[in-house]
One Martini backbone bead per residue (centre of mass of N, CA, C, O) as a GRO file, in nm:
protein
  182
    1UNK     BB    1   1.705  -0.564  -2.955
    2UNK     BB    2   1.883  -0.778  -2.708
    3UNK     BB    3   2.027  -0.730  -2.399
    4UNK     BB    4   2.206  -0.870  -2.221
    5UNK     BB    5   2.203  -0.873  -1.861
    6UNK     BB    6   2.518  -0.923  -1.819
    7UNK     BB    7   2.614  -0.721  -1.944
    8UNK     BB    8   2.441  -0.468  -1.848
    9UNK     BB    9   2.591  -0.512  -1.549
   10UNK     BB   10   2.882  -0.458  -1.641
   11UNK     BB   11   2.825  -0.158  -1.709
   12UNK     BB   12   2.687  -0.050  -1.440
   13UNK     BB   13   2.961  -0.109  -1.297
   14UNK     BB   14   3.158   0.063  -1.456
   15UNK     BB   15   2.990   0.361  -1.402
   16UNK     BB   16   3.019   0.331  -1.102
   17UNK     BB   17   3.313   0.313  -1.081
   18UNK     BB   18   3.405   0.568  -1.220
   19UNK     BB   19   3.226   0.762  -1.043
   20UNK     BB   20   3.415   0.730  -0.824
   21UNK     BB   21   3.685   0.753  -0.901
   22UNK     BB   22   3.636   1.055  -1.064
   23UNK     BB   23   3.402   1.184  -0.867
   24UNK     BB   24   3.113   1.060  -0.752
   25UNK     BB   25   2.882   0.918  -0.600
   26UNK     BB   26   2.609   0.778  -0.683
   27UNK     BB   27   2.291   0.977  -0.666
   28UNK     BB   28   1.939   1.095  -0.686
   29UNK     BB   29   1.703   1.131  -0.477
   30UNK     BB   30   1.779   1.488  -0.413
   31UNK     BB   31   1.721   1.607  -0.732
   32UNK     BB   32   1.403   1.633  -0.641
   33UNK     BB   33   1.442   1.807  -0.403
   34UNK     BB   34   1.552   2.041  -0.599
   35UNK     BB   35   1.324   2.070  -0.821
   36UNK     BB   36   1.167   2.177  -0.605
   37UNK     BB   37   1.318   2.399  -0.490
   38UNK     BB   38   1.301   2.522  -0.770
   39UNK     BB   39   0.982   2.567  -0.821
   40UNK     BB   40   0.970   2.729  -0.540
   41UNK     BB   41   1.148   2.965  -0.602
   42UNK     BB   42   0.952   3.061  -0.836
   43UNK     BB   43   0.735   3.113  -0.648
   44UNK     BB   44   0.954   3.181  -0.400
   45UNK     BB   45   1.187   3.444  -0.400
   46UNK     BB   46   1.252   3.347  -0.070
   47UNK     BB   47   1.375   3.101  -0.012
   48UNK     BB   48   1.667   3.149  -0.174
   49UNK     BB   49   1.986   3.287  -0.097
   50UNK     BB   50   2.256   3.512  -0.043
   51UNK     BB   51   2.547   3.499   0.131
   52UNK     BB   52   2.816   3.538   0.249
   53UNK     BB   53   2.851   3.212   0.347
   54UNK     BB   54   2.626   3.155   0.112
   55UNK     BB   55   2.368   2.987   0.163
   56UNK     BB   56   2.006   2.988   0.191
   57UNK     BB   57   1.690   2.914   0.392
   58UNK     BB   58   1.348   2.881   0.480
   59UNK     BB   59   1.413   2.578   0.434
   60UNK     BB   60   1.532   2.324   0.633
   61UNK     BB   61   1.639   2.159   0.458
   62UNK     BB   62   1.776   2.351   0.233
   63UNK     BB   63   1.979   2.431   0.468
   64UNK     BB   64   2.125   2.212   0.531
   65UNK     BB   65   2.440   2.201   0.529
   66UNK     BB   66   2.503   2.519   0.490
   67UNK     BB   67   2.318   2.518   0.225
   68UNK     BB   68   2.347   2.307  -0.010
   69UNK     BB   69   2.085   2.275  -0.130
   70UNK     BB   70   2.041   2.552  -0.227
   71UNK     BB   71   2.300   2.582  -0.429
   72UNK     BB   72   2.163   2.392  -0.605
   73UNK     BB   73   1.899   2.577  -0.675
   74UNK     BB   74   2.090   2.790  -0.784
   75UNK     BB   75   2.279   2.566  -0.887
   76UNK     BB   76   2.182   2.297  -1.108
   77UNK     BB   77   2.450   2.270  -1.296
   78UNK     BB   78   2.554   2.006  -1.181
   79UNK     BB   79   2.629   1.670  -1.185
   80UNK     BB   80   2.372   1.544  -1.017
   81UNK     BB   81   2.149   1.670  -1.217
   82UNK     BB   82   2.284   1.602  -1.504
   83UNK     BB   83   2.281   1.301  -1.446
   84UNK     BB   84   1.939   1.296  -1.463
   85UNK     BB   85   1.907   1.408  -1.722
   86UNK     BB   86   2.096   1.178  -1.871
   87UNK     BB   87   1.912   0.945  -1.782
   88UNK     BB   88   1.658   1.036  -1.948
   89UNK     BB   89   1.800   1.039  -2.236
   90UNK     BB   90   1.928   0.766  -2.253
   91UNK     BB   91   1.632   0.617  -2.232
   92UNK     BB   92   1.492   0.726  -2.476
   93UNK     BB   93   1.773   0.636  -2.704
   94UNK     BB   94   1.732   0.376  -2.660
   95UNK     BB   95   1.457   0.329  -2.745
   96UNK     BB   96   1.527   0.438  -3.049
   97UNK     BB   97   1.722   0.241  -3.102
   98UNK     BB   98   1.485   0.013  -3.044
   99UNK     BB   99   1.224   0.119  -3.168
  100UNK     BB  100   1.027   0.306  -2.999
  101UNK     BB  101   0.695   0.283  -3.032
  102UNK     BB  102   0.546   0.171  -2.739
  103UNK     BB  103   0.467  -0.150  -2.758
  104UNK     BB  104   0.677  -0.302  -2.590
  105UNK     BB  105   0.739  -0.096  -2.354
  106UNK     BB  106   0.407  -0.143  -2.253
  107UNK     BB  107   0.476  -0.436  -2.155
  108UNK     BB  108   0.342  -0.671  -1.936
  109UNK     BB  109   0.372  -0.889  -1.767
  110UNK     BB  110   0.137  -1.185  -1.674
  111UNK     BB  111   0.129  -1.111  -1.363
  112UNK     BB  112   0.016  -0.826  -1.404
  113UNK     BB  113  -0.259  -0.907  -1.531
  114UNK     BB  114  -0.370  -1.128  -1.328
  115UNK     BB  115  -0.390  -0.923  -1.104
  116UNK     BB  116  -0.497  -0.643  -1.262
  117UNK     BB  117  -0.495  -0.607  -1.541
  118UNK     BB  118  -0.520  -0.364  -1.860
  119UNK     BB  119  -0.547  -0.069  -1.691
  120UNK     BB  120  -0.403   0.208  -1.715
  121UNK     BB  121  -0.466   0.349  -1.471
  122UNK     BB  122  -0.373   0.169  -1.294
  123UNK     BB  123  -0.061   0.149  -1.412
  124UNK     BB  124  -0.020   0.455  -1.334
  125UNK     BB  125  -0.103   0.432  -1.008
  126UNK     BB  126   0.059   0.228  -0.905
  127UNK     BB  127   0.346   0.364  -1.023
  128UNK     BB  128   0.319   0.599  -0.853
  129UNK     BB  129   0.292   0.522  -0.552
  130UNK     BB  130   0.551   0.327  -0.581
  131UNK     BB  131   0.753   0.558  -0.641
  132UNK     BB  132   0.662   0.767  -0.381
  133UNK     BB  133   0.749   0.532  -0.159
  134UNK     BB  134   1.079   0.530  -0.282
  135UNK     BB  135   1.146   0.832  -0.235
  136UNK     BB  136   1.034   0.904   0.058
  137UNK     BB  137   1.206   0.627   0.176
  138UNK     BB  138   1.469   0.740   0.087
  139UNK     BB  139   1.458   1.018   0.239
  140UNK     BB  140   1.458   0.888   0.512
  141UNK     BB  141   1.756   0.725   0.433
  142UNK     BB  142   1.947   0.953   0.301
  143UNK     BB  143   1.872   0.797   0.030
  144UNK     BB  144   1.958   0.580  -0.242
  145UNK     BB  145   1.996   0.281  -0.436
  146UNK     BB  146   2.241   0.428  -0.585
  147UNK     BB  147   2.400   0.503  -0.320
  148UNK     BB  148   2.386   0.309  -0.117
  149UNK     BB  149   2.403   0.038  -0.255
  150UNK     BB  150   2.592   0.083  -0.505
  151UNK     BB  151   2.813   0.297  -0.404
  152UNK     BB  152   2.832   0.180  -0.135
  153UNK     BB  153   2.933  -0.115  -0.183
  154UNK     BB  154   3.183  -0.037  -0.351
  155UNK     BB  155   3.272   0.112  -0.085
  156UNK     BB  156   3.232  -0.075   0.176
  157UNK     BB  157   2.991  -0.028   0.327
  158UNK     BB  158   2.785  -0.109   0.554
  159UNK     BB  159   2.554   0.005   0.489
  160UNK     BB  160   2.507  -0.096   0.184
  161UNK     BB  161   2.450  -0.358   0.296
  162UNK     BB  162   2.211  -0.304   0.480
  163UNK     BB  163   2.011  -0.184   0.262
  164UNK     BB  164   1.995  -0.422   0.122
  165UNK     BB  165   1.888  -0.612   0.290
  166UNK     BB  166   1.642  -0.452   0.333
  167UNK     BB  167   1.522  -0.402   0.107
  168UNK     BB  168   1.466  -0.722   0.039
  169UNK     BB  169   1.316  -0.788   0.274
  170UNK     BB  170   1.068  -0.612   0.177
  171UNK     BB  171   1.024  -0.686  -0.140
  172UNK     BB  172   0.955  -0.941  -0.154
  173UNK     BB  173   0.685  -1.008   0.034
  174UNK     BB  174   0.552  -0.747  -0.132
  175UNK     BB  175   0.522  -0.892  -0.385
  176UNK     BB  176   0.383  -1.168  -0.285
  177UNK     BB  177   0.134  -1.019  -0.226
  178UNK     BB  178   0.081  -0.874  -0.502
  179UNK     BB  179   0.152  -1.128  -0.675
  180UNK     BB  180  -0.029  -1.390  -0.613
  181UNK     BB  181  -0.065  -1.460  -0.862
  182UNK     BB  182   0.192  -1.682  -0.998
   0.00000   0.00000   0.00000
């Protein structure tokens, strides 16, 4: 079964317009600064902290903004992890519901073979390395493509629109360079 693409960006816009109209802009790329928190916590119970005025960290990035982050670690039932998780769930049962054995999900454009060949660990590295990239690039821009990007246009912020334009500026070349078979 094969969903219109412009279907499918009318849900998205959707999606986005109820979040930000009922609960808060969604953003995601936090959510792993936080899973990191849980993990480093969990490996170092002195990380983070309840004091009296809220939550600390000894590690600076999880105590800025007056423990904010911290508080995500200790209690990371919020909505905005909750969010990422139903992102990965909601993505599984799409597969299942399209049957998805993972023959056609697992197929790449032919400019992706052109350029690349056939080698799984190549393709598994490419995709890691490139995540690693967009996550990073995200954590040093203060947030990533859902919450700049379509959340911050959707609510017409300057930066939102600032943001998409530079990435769009970065990502045509460097595809461009990346892709020059085809």
């Amino acid at each position: 079964m094969t969903v219109n693409w412009k279907l499918g960006g009318v849900a998205l816009g959707l999606v986005f317009f109820l979040a930000v109209l009922l609960v808060k802009p969604i953003g995601v790329s936090t959510q792993f600064v936080i899973l990191d928190g849980i993990i480093a916590d969990v490996l170092n119970p002195d990380l983070v902290s309840k004091t009296e005025e809220g939550y600390s960290s000894t590690n600076a990035y999880l105590d800025k903004s007056n423990g904010k982050y911290a508080k995500s670690v200790m209690n990371p039932l919020n909505y905005s992890f909750v969010f990422v998780l139903a992102m990965m769930a909601g993505a599984f049962l799409s597969a299942m519901l399209r049957g998805g054995n993972g023959a056609d999900e697992n197929k790449l454009p032919a400019i992706h073979y052109d350029n690349f060949g056939d080698t799984p660990l190549k393709r598994y590295a490419i995709a890691f390395i490139g995540g690693f990239i967009v996550l990073y690039g995200a954590r040093l821009a203060g947030g990533c493509t859902s919450g700049h990007m379509m959340s911050g246009m959707m609510q017409t912020s300057l930066s939102g629109y600032i943001f998409a334009a530079g990435a769009f500026a970065a990502a045509v070349p460097v595809a461009m360079m990346i892709y020059k078979k085809g």
